[in-house]
PDB file of C-alpha atoms in Angstrom:
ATOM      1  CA  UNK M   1      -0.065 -25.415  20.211  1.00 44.00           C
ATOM      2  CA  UNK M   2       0.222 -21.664  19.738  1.00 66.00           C
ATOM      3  CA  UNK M   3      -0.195 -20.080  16.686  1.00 85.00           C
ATOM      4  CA  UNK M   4       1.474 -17.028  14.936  1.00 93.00           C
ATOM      5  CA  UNK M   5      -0.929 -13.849  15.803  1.00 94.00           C
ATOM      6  CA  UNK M   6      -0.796 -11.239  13.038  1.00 96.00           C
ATOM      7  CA  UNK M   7      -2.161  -7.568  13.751  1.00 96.00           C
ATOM      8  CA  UNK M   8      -5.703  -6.891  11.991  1.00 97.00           C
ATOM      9  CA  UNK M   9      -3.787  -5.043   8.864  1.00 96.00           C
ATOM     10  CA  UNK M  10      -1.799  -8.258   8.611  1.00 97.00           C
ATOM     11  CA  UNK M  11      -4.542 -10.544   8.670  1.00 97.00           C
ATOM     12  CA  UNK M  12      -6.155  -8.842   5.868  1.00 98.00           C
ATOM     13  CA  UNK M  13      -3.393  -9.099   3.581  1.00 98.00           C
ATOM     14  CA  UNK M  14      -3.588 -12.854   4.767  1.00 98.00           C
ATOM     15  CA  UNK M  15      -6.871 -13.563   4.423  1.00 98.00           C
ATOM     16  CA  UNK M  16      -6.730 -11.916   0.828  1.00 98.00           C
ATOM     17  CA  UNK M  17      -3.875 -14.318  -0.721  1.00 98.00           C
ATOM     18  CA  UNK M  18      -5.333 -16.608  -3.309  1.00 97.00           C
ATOM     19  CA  UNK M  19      -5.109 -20.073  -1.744  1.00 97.00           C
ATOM     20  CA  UNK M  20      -1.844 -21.859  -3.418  1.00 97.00           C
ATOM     21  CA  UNK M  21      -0.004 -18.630  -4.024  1.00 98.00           C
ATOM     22  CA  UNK M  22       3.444 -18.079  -5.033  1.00 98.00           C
ATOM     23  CA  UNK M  23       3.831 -14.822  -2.822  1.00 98.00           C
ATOM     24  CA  UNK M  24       6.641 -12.150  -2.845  1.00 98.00           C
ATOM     25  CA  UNK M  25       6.215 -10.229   0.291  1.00 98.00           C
ATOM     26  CA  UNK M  26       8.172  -6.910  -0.219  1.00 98.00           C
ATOM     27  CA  UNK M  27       9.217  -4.856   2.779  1.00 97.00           C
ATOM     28  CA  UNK M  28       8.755  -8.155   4.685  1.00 96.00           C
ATOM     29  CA  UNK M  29      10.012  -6.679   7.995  1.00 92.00           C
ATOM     30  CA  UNK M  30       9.496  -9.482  10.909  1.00 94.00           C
ATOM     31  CA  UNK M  31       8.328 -11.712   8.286  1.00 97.00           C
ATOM     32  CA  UNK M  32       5.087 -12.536   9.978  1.00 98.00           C
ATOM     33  CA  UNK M  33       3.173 -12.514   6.599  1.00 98.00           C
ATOM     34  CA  UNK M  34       4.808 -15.085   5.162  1.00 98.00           C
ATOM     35  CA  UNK M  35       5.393 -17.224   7.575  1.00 98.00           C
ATOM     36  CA  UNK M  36       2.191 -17.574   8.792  1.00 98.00           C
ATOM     37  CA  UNK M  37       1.151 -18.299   5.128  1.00 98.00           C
ATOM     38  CA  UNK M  38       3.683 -21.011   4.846  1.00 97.00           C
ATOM     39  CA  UNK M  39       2.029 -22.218   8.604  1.00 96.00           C
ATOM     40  CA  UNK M  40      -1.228 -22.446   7.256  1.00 96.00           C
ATOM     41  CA  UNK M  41      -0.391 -23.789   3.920  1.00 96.00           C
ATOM     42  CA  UNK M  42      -1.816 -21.056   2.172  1.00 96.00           C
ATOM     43  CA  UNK M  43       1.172 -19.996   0.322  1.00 98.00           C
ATOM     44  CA  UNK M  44       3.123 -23.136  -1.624  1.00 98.00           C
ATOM     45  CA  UNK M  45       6.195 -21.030  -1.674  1.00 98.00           C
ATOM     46  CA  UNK M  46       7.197 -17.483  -0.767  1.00 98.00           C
ATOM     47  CA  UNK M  47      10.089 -14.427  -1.178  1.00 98.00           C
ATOM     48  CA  UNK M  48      10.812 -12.538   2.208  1.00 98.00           C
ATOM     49  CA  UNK M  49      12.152  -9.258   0.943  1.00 98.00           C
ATOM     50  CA  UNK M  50      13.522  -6.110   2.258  1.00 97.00           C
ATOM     51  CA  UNK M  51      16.017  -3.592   1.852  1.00 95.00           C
ATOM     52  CA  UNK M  52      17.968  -4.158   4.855  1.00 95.00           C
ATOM     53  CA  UNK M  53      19.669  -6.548   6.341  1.00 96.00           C
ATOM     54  CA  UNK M  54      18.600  -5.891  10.112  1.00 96.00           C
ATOM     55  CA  UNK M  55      14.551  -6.643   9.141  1.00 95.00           C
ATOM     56  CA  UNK M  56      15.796  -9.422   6.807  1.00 97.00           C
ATOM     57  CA  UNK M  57      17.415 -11.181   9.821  1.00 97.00           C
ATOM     58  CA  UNK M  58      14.392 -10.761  12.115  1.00 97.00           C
ATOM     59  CA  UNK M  59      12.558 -12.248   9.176  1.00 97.00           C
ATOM     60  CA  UNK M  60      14.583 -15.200   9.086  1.00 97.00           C
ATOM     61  CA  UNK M  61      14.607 -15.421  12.548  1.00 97.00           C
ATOM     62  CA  UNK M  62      11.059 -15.656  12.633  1.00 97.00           C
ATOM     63  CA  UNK M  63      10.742 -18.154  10.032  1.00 97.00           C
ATOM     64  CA  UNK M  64      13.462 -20.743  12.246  1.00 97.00           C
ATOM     65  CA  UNK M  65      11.457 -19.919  15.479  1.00 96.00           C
ATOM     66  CA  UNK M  66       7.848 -21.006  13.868  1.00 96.00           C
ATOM     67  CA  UNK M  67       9.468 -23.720  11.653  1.00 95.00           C
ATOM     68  CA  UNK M  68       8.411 -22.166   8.551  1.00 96.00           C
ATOM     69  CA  UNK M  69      10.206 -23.454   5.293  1.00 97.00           C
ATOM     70  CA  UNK M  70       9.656 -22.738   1.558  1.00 97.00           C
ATOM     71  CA  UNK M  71      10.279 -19.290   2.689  1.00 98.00           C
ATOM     72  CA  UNK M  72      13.657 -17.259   0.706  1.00 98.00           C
ATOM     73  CA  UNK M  73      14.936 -14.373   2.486  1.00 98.00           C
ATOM     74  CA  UNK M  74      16.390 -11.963  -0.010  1.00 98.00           C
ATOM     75  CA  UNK M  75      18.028  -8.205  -0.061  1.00 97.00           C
ATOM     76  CA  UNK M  76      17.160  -5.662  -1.989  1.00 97.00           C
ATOM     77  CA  UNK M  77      15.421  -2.654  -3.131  1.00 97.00           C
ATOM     78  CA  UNK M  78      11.555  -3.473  -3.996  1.00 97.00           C
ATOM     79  CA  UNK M  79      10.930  -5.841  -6.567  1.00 98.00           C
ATOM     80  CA  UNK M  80      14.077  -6.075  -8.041  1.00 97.00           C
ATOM     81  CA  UNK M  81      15.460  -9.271  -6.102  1.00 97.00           C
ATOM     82  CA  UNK M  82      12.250 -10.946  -7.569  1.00 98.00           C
ATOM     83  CA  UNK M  83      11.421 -12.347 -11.098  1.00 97.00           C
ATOM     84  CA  UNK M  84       8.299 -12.323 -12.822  1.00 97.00           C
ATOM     85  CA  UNK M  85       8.262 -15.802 -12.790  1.00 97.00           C
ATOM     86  CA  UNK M  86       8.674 -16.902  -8.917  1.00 97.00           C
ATOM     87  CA  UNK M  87       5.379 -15.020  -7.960  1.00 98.00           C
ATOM     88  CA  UNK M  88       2.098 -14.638  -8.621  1.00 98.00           C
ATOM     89  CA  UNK M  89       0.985 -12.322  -5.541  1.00 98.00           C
ATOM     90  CA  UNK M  90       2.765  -9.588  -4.438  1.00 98.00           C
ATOM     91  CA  UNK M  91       2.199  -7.842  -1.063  1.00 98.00           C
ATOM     92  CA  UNK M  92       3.869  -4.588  -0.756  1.00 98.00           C
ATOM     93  CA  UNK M  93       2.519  -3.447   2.972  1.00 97.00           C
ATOM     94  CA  UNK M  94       3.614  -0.988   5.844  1.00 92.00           C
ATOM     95  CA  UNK M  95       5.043   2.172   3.686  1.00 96.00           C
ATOM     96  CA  UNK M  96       3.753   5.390   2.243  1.00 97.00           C
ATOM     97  CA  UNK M  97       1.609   5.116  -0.625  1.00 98.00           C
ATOM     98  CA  UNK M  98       4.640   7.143  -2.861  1.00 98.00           C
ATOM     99  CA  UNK M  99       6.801   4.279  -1.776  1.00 98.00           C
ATOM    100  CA  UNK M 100       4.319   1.628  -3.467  1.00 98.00           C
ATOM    101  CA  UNK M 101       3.882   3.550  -6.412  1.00 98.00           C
ATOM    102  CA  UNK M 102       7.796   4.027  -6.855  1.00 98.00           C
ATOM    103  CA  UNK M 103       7.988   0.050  -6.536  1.00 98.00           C
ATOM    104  CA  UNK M 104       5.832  -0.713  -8.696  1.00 98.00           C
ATOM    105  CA  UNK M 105       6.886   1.372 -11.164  1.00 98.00           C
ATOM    106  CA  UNK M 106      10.481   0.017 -11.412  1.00 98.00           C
ATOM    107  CA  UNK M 107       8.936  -3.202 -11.983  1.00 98.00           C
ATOM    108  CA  UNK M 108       6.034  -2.433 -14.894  1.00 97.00           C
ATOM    109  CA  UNK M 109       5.456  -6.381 -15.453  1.00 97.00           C
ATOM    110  CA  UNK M 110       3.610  -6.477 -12.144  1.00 98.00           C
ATOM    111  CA  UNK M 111       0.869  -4.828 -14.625  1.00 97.00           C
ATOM    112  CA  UNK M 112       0.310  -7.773 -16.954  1.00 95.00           C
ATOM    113  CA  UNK M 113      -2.202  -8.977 -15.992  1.00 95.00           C
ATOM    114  CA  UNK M 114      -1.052 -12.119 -14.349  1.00 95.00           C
ATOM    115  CA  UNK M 115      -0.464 -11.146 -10.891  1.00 98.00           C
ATOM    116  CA  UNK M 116      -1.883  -9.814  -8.144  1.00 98.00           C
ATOM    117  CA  UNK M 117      -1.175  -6.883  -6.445  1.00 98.00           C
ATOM    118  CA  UNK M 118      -2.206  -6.522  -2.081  1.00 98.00           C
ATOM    119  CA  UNK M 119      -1.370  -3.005  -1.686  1.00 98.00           C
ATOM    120  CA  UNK M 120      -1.660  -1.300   1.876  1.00 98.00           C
ATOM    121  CA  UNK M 121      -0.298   2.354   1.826  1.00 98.00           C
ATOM    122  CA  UNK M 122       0.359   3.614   5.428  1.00 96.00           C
ATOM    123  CA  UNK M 123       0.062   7.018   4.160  1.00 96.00           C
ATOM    124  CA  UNK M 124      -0.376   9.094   0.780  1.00 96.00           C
ATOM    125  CA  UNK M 125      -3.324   6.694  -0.325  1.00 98.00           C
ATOM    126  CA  UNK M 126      -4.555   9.022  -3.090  1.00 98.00           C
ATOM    127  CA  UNK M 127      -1.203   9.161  -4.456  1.00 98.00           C
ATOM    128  CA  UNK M 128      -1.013   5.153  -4.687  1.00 98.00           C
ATOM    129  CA  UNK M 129      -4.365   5.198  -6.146  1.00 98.00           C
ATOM    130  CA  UNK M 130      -3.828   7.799  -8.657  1.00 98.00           C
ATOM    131  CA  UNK M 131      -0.424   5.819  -9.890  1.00 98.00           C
ATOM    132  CA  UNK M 132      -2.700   2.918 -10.088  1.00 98.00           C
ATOM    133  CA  UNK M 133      -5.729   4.487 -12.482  1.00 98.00           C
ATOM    134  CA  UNK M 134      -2.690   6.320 -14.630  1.00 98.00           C
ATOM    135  CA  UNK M 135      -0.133   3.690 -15.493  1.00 98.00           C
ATOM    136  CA  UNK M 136      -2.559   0.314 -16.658  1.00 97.00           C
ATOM    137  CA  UNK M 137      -3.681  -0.790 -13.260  1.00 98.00           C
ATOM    138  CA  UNK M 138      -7.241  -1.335 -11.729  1.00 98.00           C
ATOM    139  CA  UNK M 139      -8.252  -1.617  -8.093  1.00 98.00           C
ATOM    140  CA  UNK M 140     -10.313  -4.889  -8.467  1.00 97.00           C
ATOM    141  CA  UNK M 141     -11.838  -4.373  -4.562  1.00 97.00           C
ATOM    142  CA  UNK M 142     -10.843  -1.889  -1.581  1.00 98.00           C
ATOM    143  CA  UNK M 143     -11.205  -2.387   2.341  1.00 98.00           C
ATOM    144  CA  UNK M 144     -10.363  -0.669   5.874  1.00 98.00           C
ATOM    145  CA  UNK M 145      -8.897  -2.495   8.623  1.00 97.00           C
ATOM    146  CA  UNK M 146      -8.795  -0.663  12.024  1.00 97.00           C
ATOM    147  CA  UNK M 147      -5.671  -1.294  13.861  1.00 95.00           C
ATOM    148  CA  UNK M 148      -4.543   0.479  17.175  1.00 93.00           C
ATOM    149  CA  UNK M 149      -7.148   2.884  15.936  1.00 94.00           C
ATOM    150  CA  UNK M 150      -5.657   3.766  12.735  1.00 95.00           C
ATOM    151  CA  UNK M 151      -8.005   3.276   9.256  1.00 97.00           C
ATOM    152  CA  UNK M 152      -5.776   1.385   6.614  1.00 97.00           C
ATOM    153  CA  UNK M 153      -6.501   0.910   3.066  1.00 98.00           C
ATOM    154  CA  UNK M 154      -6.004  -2.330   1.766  1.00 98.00           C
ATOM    155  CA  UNK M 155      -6.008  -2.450  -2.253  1.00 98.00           C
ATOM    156  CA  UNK M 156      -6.336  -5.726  -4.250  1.00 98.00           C
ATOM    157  CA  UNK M 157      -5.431  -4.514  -7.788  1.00 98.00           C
ATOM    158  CA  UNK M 158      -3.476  -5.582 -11.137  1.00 98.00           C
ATOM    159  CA  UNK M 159      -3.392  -5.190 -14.536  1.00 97.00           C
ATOM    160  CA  UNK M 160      -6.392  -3.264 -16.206  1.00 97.00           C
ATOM    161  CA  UNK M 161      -8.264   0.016 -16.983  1.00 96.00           C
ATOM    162  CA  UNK M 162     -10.463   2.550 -14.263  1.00 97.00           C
ATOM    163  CA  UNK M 163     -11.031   6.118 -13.953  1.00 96.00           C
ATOM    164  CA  UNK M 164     -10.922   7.306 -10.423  1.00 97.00           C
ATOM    165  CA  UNK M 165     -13.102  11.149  -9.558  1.00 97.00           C
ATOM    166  CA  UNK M 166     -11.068  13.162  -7.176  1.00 97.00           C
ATOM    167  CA  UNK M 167     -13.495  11.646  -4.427  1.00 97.00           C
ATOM    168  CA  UNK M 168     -12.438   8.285  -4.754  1.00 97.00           C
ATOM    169  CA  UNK M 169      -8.601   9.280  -4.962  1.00 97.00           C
ATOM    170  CA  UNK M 170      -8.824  10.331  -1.625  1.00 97.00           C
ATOM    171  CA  UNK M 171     -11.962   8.696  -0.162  1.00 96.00           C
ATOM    172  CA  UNK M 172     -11.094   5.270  -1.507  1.00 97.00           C
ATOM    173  CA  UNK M 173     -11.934   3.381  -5.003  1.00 96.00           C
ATOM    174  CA  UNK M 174     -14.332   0.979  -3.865  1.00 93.00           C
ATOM    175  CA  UNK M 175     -15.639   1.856  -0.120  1.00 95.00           C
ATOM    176  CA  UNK M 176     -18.689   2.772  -0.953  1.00 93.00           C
ATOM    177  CA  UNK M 177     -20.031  -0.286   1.035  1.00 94.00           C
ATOM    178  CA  UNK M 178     -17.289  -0.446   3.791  1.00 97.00           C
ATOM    179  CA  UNK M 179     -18.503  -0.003   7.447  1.00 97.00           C
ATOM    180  CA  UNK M 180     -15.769   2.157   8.361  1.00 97.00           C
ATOM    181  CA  UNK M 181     -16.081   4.344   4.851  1.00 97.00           C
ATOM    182  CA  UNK M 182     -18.146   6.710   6.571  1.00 97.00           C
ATOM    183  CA  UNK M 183     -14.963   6.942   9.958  1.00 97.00           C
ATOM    184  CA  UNK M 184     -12.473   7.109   7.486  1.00 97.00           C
ATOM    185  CA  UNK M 185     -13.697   9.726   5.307  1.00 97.00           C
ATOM    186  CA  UNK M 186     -14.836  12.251   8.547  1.00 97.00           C
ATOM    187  CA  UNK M 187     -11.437  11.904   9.441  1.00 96.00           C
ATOM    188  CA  UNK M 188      -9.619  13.135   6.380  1.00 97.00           C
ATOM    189  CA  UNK M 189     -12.060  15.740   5.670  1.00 98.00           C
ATOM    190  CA  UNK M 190     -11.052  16.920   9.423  1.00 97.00           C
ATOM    191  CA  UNK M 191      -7.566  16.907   8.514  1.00 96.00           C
ATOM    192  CA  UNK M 192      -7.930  18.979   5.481  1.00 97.00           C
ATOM    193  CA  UNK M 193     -10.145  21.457   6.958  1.00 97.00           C
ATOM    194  CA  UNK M 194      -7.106  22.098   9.938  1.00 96.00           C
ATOM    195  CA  UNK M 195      -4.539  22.519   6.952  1.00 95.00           C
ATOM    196  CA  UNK M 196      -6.961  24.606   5.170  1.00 95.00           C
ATOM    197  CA  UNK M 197      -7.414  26.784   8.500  1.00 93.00           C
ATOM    198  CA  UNK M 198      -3.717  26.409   8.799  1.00 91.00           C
ATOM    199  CA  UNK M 199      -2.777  27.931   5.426  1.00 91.00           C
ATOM    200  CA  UNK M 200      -5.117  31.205   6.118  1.00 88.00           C
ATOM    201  CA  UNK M 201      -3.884  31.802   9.627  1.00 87.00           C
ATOM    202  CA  UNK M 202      -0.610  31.978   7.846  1.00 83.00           C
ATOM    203  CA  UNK M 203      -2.216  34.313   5.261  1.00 76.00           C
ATOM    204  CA  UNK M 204      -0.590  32.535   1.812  1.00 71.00           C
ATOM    205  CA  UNK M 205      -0.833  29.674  -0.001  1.00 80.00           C
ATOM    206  CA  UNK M 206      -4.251  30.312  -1.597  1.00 86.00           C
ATOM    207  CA  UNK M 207      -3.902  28.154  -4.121  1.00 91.00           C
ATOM    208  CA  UNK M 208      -3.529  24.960  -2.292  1.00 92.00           C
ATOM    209  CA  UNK M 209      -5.933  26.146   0.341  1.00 94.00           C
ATOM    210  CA  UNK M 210      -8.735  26.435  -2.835  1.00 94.00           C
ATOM    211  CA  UNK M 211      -7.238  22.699  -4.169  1.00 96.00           C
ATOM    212  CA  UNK M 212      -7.848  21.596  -0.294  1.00 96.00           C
ATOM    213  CA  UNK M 213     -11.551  22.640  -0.515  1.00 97.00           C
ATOM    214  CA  UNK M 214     -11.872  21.539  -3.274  1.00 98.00           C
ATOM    215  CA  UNK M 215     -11.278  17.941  -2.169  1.00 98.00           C
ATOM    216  CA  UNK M 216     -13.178  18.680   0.840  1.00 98.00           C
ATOM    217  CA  UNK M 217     -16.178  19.037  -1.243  1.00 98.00           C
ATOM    218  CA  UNK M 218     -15.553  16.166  -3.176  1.00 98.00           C
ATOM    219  CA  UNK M 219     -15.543  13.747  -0.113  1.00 98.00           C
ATOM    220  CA  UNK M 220     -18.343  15.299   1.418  1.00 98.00           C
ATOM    221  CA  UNK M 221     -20.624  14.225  -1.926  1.00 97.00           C
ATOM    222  CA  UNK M 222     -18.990  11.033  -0.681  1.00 96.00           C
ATOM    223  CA  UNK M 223     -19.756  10.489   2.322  1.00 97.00           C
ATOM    224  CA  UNK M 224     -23.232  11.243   1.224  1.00 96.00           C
ATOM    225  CA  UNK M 225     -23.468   8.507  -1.493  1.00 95.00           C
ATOM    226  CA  UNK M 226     -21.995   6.245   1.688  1.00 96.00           C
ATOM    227  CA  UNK M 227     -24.841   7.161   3.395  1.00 96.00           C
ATOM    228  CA  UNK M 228     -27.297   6.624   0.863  1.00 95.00           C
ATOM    229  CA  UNK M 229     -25.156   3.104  -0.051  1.00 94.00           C
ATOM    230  CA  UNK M 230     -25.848   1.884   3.248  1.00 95.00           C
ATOM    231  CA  UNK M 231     -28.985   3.550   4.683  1.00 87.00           C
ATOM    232  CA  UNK M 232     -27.650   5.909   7.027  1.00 76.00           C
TER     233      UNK M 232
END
């Protein structure tokens, strides 16, 4: 028999849900997640949800094709189709990290303490994380999937207390131990360096070019404590 495939940023999400969750996937798209939760019997129940109709139908779709039930397809904008109540794990997955933050802060019970939170910011990670360490949240454990050879975050996090140093907002909360931590911060301290080269070919903008360094330096003291982490 063959068996749903998810991508490698999928299956971490996956392999993350508690075992007997009540899941609310939002931004479900295809649907994959839950459906191969519900196919493994990970998941006793889940919420497929999305603010369109045309993913919400693939979803479905998906769900009749694999023969997936306990699965509710709802529309609507983030969280709000959902109530506290029906989940206990919430996925939001494949958008910019503004776009989490946003969701989650329309919905300020999914900081109580009794659910928990698989974030996975496509983009804008530092701005997801700093939402999380200013509004009653804490990032209980980070990891990077590669996948098509992009580096993705993926946040486990919920109600609670941290303090994040401009490092970790943009080099990751908890990667300290990762084995791609040291790939994934080389490649945003490339990326800053071109903007910062960017903003004095165009001779203005001094300012953010001096913020831009100074993040630059703060992931470079990073990537050393990596290093030293992991013997390197």
């Amino acid at each position: 028999m063959r068996d749903l495939e998810l991508t490698p940023r999928l299956r971490l999400l996956a392999d993350w849900v508690p075992p007997g969750a009540r899941l609310a996937d939002i931004g479900t798209d295809h649907g994959y997640l839950p459906v191969w939760l519900r196919l493994h019997g990970r998941a006793v129940s889940a919420i497929a949800c999305d603010l369109r109709e045309k993913p919400l139908a693939r979803a479905r779709e998906t769900g009749r094709t694999w023969g997936a039930d306990g699965i509710q397809y709802r529309l609507g904008n983030g969280l709000a189709p959902v109530s506290p109540e029906e989940a206990d794990t919430v996925v939001i997955a494949g958008m910019g990290g503004e776009n989490i933050a946003s969701i989650l802060a329309r919905a300020p019970w999914t900081a109580d303490g009794r659910h928990t939170l698989l974030l996975q910011p496509q983009t804008r990670a530092e701005v997801l994380r700093a939402f999380l360490a200013e509004n009653g949240y804490a990032i209980r454990r980070e990891a990077l999937v590669e996948d098509r050879g992009v580096f993705y975050p993926v946040m486990e996090a919920g109600g609670g207390e941290m303090s994040l140093t401009l490092g970790q907002l943009h080099g990751g909360a908890a990667l300290l131990r990762d084995p791609l931590g040291d790939r994934y911060i080389i490649r945003k301290i490339i990326r800053l360096q071109t903007a910062v080269a960017g903003l004095n070919r165009s001779g203005g903008g001094r300012e953010k070019a001096d913020a831009l360094r100074e993040i630059i330096s703060a992931l470079l003291s990073m990537r050393e404590e990596w290093r030293r982490a992991n013997r390197t």
